[in-house]
CSV table of C-alpha atoms in Angstrom, one decimal:
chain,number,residue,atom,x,y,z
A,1035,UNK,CA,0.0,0.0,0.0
A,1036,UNK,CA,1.5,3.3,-1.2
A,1037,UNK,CA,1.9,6.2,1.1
A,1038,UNK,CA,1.2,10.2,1.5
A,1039,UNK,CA,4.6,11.8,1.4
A,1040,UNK,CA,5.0,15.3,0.6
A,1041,UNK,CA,8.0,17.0,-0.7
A,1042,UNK,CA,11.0,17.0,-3.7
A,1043,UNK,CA,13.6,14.9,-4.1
A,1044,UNK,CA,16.3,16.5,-5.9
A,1045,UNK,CA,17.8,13.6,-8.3
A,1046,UNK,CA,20.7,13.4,-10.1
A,1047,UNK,CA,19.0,11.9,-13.6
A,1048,UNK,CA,21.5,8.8,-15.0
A,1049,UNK,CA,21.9,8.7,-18.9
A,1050,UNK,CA,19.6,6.3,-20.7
A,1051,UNK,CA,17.2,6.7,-18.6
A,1052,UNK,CA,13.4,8.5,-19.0
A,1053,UNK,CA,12.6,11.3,-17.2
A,1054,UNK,CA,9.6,9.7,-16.4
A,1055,UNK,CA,11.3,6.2,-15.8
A,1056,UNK,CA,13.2,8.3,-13.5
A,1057,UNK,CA,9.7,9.8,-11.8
A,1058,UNK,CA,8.5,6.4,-11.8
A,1059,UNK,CA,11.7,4.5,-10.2
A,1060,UNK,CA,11.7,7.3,-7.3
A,1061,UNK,CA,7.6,6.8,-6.9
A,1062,UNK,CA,8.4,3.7,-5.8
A,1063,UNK,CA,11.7,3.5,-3.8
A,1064,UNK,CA,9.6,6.1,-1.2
A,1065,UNK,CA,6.4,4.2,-1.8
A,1066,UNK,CA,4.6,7.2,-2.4
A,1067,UNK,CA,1.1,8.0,-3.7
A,1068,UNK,CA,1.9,10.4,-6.2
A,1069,UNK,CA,4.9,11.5,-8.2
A,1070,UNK,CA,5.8,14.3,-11.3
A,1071,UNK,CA,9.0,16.0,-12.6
A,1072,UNK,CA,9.2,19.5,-12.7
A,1073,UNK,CA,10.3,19.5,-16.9
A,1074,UNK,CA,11.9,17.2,-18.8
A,1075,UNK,CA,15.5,15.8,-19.3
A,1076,UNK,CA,16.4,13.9,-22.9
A,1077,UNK,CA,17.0,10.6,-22.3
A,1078,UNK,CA,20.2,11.2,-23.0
A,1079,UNK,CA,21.2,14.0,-20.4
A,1080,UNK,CA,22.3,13.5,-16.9
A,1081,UNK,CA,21.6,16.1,-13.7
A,1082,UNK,CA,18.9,17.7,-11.7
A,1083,UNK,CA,15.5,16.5,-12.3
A,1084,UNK,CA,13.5,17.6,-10.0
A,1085,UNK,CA,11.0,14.8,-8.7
A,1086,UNK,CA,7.7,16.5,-7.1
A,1087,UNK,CA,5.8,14.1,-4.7
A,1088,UNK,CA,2.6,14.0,-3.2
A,1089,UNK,CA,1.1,17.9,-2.5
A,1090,UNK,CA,4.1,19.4,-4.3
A,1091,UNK,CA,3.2,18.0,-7.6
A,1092,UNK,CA,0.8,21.1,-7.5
A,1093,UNK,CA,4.1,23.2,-7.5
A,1094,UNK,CA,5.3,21.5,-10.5
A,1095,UNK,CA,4.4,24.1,-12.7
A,1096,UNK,CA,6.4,26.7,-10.8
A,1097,UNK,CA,9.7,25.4,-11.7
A,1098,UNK,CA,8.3,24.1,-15.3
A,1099,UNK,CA,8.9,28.2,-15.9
A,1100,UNK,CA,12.2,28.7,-14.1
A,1101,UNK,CA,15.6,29.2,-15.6
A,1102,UNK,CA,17.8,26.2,-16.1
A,1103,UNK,CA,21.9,25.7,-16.7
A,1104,UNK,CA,23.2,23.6,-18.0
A,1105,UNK,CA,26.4,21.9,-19.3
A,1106,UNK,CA,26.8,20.9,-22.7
A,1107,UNK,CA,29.6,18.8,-24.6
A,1108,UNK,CA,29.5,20.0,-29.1
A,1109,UNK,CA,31.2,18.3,-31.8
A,1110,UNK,CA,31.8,19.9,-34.5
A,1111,UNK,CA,32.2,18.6,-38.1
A,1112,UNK,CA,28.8,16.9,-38.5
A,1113,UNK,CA,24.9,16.9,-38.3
A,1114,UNK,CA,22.7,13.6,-37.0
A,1115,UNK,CA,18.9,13.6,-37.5
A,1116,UNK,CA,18.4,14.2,-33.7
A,1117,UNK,CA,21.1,17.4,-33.4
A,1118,UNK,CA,22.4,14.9,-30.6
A,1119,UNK,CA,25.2,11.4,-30.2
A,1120,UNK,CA,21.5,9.1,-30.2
A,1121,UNK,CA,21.2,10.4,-33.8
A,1122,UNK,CA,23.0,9.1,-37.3
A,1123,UNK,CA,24.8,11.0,-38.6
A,1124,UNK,CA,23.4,13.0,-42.0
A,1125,UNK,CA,26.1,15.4,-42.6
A,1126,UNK,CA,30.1,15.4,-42.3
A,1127,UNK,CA,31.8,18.5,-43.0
A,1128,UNK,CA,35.6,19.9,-43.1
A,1129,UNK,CA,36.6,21.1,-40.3
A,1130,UNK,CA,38.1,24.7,-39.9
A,1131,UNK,CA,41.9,24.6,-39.5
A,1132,UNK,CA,43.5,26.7,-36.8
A,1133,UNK,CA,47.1,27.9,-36.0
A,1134,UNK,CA,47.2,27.2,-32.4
A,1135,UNK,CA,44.5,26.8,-29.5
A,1136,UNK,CA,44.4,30.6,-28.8
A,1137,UNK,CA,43.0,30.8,-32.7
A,1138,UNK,CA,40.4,28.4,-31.8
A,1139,UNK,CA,39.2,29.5,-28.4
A,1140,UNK,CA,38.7,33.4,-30.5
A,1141,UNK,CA,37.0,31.9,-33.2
A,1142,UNK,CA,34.6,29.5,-30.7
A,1143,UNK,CA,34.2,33.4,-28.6
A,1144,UNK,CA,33.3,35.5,-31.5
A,1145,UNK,CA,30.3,33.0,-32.1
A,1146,UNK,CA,28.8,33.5,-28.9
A,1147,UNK,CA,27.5,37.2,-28.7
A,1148,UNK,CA,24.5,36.6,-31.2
A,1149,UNK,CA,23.5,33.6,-28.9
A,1150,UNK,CA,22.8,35.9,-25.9
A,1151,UNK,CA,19.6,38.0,-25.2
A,1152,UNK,CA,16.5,37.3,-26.5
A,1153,UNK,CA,16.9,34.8,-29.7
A,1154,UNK,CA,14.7,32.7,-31.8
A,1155,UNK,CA,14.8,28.6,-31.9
A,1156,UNK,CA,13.4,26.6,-34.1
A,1157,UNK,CA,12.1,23.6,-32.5
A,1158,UNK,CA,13.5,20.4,-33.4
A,1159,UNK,CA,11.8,17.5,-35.2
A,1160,UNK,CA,12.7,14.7,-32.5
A,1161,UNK,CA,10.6,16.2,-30.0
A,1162,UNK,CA,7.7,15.8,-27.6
A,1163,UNK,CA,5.4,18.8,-29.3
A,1164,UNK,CA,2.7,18.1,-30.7
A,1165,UNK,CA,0.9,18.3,-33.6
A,1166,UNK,CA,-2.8,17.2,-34.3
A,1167,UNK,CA,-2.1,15.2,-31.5
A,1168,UNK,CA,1.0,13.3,-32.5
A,1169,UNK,CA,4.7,14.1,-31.3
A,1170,UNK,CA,6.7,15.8,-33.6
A,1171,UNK,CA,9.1,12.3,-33.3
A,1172,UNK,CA,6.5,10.1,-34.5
A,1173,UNK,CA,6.6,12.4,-38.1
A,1174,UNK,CA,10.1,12.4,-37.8
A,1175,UNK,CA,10.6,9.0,-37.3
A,1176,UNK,CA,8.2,8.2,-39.9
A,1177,UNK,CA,10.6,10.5,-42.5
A,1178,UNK,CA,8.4,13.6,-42.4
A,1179,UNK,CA,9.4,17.3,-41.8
A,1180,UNK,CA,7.2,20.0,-40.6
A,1181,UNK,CA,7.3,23.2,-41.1
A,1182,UNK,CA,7.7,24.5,-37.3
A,1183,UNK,CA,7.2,27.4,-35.7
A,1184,UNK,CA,10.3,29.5,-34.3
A,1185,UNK,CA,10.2,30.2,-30.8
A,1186,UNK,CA,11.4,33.3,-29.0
A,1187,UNK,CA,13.7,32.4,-25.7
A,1188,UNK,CA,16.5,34.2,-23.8
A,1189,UNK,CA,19.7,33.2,-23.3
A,1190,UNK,CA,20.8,34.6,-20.1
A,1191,UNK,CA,24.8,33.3,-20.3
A,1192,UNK,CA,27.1,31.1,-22.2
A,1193,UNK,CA,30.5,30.6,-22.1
A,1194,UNK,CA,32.9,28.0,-23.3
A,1195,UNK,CA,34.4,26.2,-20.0
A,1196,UNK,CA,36.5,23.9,-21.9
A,1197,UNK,CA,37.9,23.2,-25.6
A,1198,UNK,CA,39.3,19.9,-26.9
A,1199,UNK,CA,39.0,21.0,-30.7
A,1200,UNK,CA,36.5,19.6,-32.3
A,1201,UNK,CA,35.2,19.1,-29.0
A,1202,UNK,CA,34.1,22.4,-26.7
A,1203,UNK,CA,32.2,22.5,-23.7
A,1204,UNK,CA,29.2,25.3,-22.7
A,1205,UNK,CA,27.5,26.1,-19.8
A,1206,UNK,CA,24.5,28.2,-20.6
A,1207,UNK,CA,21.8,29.5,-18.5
A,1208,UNK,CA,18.4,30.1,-19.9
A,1209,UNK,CA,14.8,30.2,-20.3
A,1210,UNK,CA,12.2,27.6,-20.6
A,1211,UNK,CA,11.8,26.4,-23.5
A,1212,UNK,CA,15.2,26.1,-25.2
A,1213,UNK,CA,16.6,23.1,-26.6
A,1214,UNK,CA,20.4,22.6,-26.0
A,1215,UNK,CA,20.7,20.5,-29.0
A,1216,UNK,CA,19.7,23.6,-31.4
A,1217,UNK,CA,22.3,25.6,-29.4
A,1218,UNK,CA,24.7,23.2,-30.4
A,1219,UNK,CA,23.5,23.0,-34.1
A,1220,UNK,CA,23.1,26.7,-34.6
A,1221,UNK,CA,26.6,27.3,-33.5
A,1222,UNK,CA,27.8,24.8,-35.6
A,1223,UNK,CA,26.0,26.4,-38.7
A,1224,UNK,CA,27.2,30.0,-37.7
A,1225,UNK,CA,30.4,27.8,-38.1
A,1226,UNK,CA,30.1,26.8,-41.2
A,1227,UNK,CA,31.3,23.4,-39.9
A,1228,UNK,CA,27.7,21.5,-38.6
A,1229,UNK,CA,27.3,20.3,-34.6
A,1230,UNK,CA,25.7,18.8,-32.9
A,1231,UNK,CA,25.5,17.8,-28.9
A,1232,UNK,CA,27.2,14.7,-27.7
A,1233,UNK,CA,27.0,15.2,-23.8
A,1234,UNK,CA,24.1,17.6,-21.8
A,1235,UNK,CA,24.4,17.6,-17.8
A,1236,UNK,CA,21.9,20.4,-15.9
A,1237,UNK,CA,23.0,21.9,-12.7
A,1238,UNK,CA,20.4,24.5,-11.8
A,1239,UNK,CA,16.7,24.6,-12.2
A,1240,UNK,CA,16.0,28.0,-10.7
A,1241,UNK,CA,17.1,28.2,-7.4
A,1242,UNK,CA,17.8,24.5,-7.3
A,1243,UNK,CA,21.2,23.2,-7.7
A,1244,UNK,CA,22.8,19.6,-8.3
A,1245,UNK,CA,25.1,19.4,-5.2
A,1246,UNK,CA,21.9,19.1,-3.3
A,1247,UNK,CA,20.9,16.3,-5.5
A,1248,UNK,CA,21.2,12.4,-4.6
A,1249,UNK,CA,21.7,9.4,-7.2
A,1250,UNK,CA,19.0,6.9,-7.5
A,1251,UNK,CA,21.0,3.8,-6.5
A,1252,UNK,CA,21.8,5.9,-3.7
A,1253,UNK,CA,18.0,6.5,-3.0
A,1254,UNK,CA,17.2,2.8,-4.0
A,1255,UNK,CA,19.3,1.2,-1.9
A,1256,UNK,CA,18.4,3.8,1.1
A,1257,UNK,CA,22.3,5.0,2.0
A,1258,UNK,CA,20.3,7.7,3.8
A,1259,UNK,CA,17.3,8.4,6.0
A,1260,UNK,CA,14.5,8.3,4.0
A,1261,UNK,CA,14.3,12.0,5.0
A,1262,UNK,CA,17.1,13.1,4.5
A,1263,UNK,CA,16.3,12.7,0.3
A,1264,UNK,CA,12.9,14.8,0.6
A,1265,UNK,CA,13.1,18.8,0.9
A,1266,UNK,CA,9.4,20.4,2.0
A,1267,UNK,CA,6.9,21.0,-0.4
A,1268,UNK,CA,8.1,24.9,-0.4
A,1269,UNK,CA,11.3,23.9,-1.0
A,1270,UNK,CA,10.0,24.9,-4.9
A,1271,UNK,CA,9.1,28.5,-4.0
A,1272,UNK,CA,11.7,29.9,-1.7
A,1273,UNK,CA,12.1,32.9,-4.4
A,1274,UNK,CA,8.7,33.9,-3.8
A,1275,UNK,CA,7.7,36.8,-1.3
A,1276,UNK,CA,6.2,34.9,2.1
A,1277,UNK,CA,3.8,36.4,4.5
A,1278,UNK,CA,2.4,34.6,7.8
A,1279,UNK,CA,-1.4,34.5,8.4
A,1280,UNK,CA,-3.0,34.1,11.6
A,1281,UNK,CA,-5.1,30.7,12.6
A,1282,UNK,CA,-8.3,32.2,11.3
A,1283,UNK,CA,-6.8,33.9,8.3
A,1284,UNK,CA,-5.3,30.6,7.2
A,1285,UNK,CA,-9.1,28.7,7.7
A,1286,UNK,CA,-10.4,31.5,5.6
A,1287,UNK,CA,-7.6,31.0,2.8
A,1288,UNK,CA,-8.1,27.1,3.1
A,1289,UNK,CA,-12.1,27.4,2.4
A,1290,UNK,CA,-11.0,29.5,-0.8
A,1291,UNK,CA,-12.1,32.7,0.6
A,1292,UNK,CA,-10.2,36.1,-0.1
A,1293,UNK,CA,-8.6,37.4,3.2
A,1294,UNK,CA,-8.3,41.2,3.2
A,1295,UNK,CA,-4.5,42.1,4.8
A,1296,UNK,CA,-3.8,45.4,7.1
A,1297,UNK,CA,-0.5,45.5,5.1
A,1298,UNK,CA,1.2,47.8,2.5
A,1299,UNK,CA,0.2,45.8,-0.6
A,1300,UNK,CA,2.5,44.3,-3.0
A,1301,UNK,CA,1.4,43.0,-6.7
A,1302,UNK,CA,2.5,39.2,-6.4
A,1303,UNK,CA,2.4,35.5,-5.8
A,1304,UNK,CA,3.5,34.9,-2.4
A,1305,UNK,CA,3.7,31.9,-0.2
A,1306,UNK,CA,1.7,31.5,3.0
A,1307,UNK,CA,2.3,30.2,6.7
A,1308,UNK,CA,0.5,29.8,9.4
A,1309,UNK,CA,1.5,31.1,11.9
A,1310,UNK,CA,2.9,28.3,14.2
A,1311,UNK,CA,6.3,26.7,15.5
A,1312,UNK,CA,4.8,23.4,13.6
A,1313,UNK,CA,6.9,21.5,10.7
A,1314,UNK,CA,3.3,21.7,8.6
A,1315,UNK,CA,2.4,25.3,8.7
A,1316,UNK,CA,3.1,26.1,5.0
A,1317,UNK,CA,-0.8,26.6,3.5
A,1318,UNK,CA,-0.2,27.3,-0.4
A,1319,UNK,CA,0.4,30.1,-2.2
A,1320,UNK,CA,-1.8,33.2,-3.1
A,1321,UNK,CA,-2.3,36.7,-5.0
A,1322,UNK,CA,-1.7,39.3,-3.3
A,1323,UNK,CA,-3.3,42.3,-4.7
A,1324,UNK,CA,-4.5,45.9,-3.6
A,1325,UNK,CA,-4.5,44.5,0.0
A,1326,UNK,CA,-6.1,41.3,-0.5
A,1327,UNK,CA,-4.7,37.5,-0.7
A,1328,UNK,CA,-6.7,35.4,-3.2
A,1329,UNK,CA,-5.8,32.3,-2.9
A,1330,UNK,CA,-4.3,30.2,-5.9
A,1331,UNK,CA,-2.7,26.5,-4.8
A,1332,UNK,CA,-3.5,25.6,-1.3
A,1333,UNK,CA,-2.2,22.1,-0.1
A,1334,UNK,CA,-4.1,19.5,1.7
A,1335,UNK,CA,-4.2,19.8,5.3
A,1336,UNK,CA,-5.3,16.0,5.9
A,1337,UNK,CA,-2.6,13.5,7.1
């Protein structure tokens, strides 16, 4: 029989494996009733995935629109069908010859200022978006193209942190939304030379970072207290604004009812405590506007 457990287990995602065989594998090592990821990881890449359980799965969309980094291995010199190593390879090109490394790192710089800011993707074939009601992978795999939207997204860094020519490695931080493998394509056409990803590992998902994450054979074979692997349900919303209700305030906000505040307003989601020295006093989260909380996500206060 499963159990109620509430929280988010940071996990460190192994290669080859699902995000949701991931979800799935954690779901059961805790036993727990209920289990999401907070936005997918290719099969392919390794690193923080964070695994939503129980109440928190109501969060999940919170950190579905936060920033991610991540850290991303490019070879140059050749296309695959997937713009990553799980591909064949379409396309083989001559490589660019250099002088001496310093030629190479200037050359792999100078691509890198019109991949910052606020750019335009097109989304890749092998994906999960859908059209009339299929995956874009099914077409794919099936040999067709589709004409595809182009997406706008923001690049907030990038910066080569390592160059074995015709190997580099990026971290970027960005936006929702943005596929890595692209990235890596795109800089190999601004190249001239075709790319695509061979290695993806994310570190961040908004404020969340990988050294707080745990492997799953560590969680499977229970190294730790059970726990120590699961971080409170607001663990997912410590960059929002809190406030702290009193007892009858937080009944009001638990009925759904709009609870009129004696404070200088600000326009924003904020998360809500009761106020009381008890581990379970986080409520939900609410609007607060012109003076007033209206409550948006409250969790369940039945255990």
């Amino acid at each position: 029989m499963s159990t109620r457990i509430d929280g988010v287990v940071l996990l460190d995602k192994p290669a080859g494996m699902s995000s949701q065989s991931a979800v799935t594998a954690v779901k059961r090592a805790f036993n727990a009733e209920k289990a999401g990821h907070t936005g997918t990881l290719d099969s392919m890449a390794t690193g923080l995935l964070p695994i939503c359980l129980g109440e928190a799965t109501k969060y999940s969309q919170d950190l579905l629109e936060a920033d991610k980094t991540y850290v991303a291995q490019v070879k140059f010199g050749s296309r695959t069908d997937t713009g990553d190593a799980e591909g064949l390879v379409i396309e083989e090109f001559s490589l660019p010859s250099f002088e001496n490394e310093a030629a190479i790192q200037k050359t792999l710089d100078a691509l890198l200022p019109q991949f910052i800011g606020s750019i335009s993707q097109v989304p890749p074939m092998y994906s999960a978006l859908k059209r009339d009601g299929k995956p874009l992978y099914e077409y794919a795999r099936a040999g067709v193209e589709l004409e595809r939207t182009p997406r706008d997204i923001i690049i907030h860094q990038i910066r080569w942190i390592n160059i074995q020519w015709p190997q580099a490695t990026l971290e970027v931080t960005c936006s929702k939304g943005t596929y890595i493998r692209v990235l890596a394509e795109d800089l190999g056409n601004a190249l001239a030379c075709g790319a695509h990803l061979v290695g993806l590992r994310r570190t961040e998902v908004g404020h969340l970072t990988l050294e707080q994450s745990f492997t799953l054979d560590s969680i499977q074979k229970g190294l730790h207290d059970s726990s120590s692997y699961i971080l409170p349900v607001d663990a997912l919303l410590q960059t929002l604004p809190h406030l702290t209700v009193d007892e009858q305030q937080a009944k009001r906000l638990e009925m759904g009812q709009r609870v009129p505040l004696s404070l200088p307003s600000i326009e924003a989601l904020v998360r809500i405590y009761r106020a009381t020295a008890a581990p379970h006093n986080f409520i939900g989260t609410a609007d607060w506007r012109s003076g007033v909380l209206h409550p948006k996500r409250l969790i369940s206060q039945a255990h």
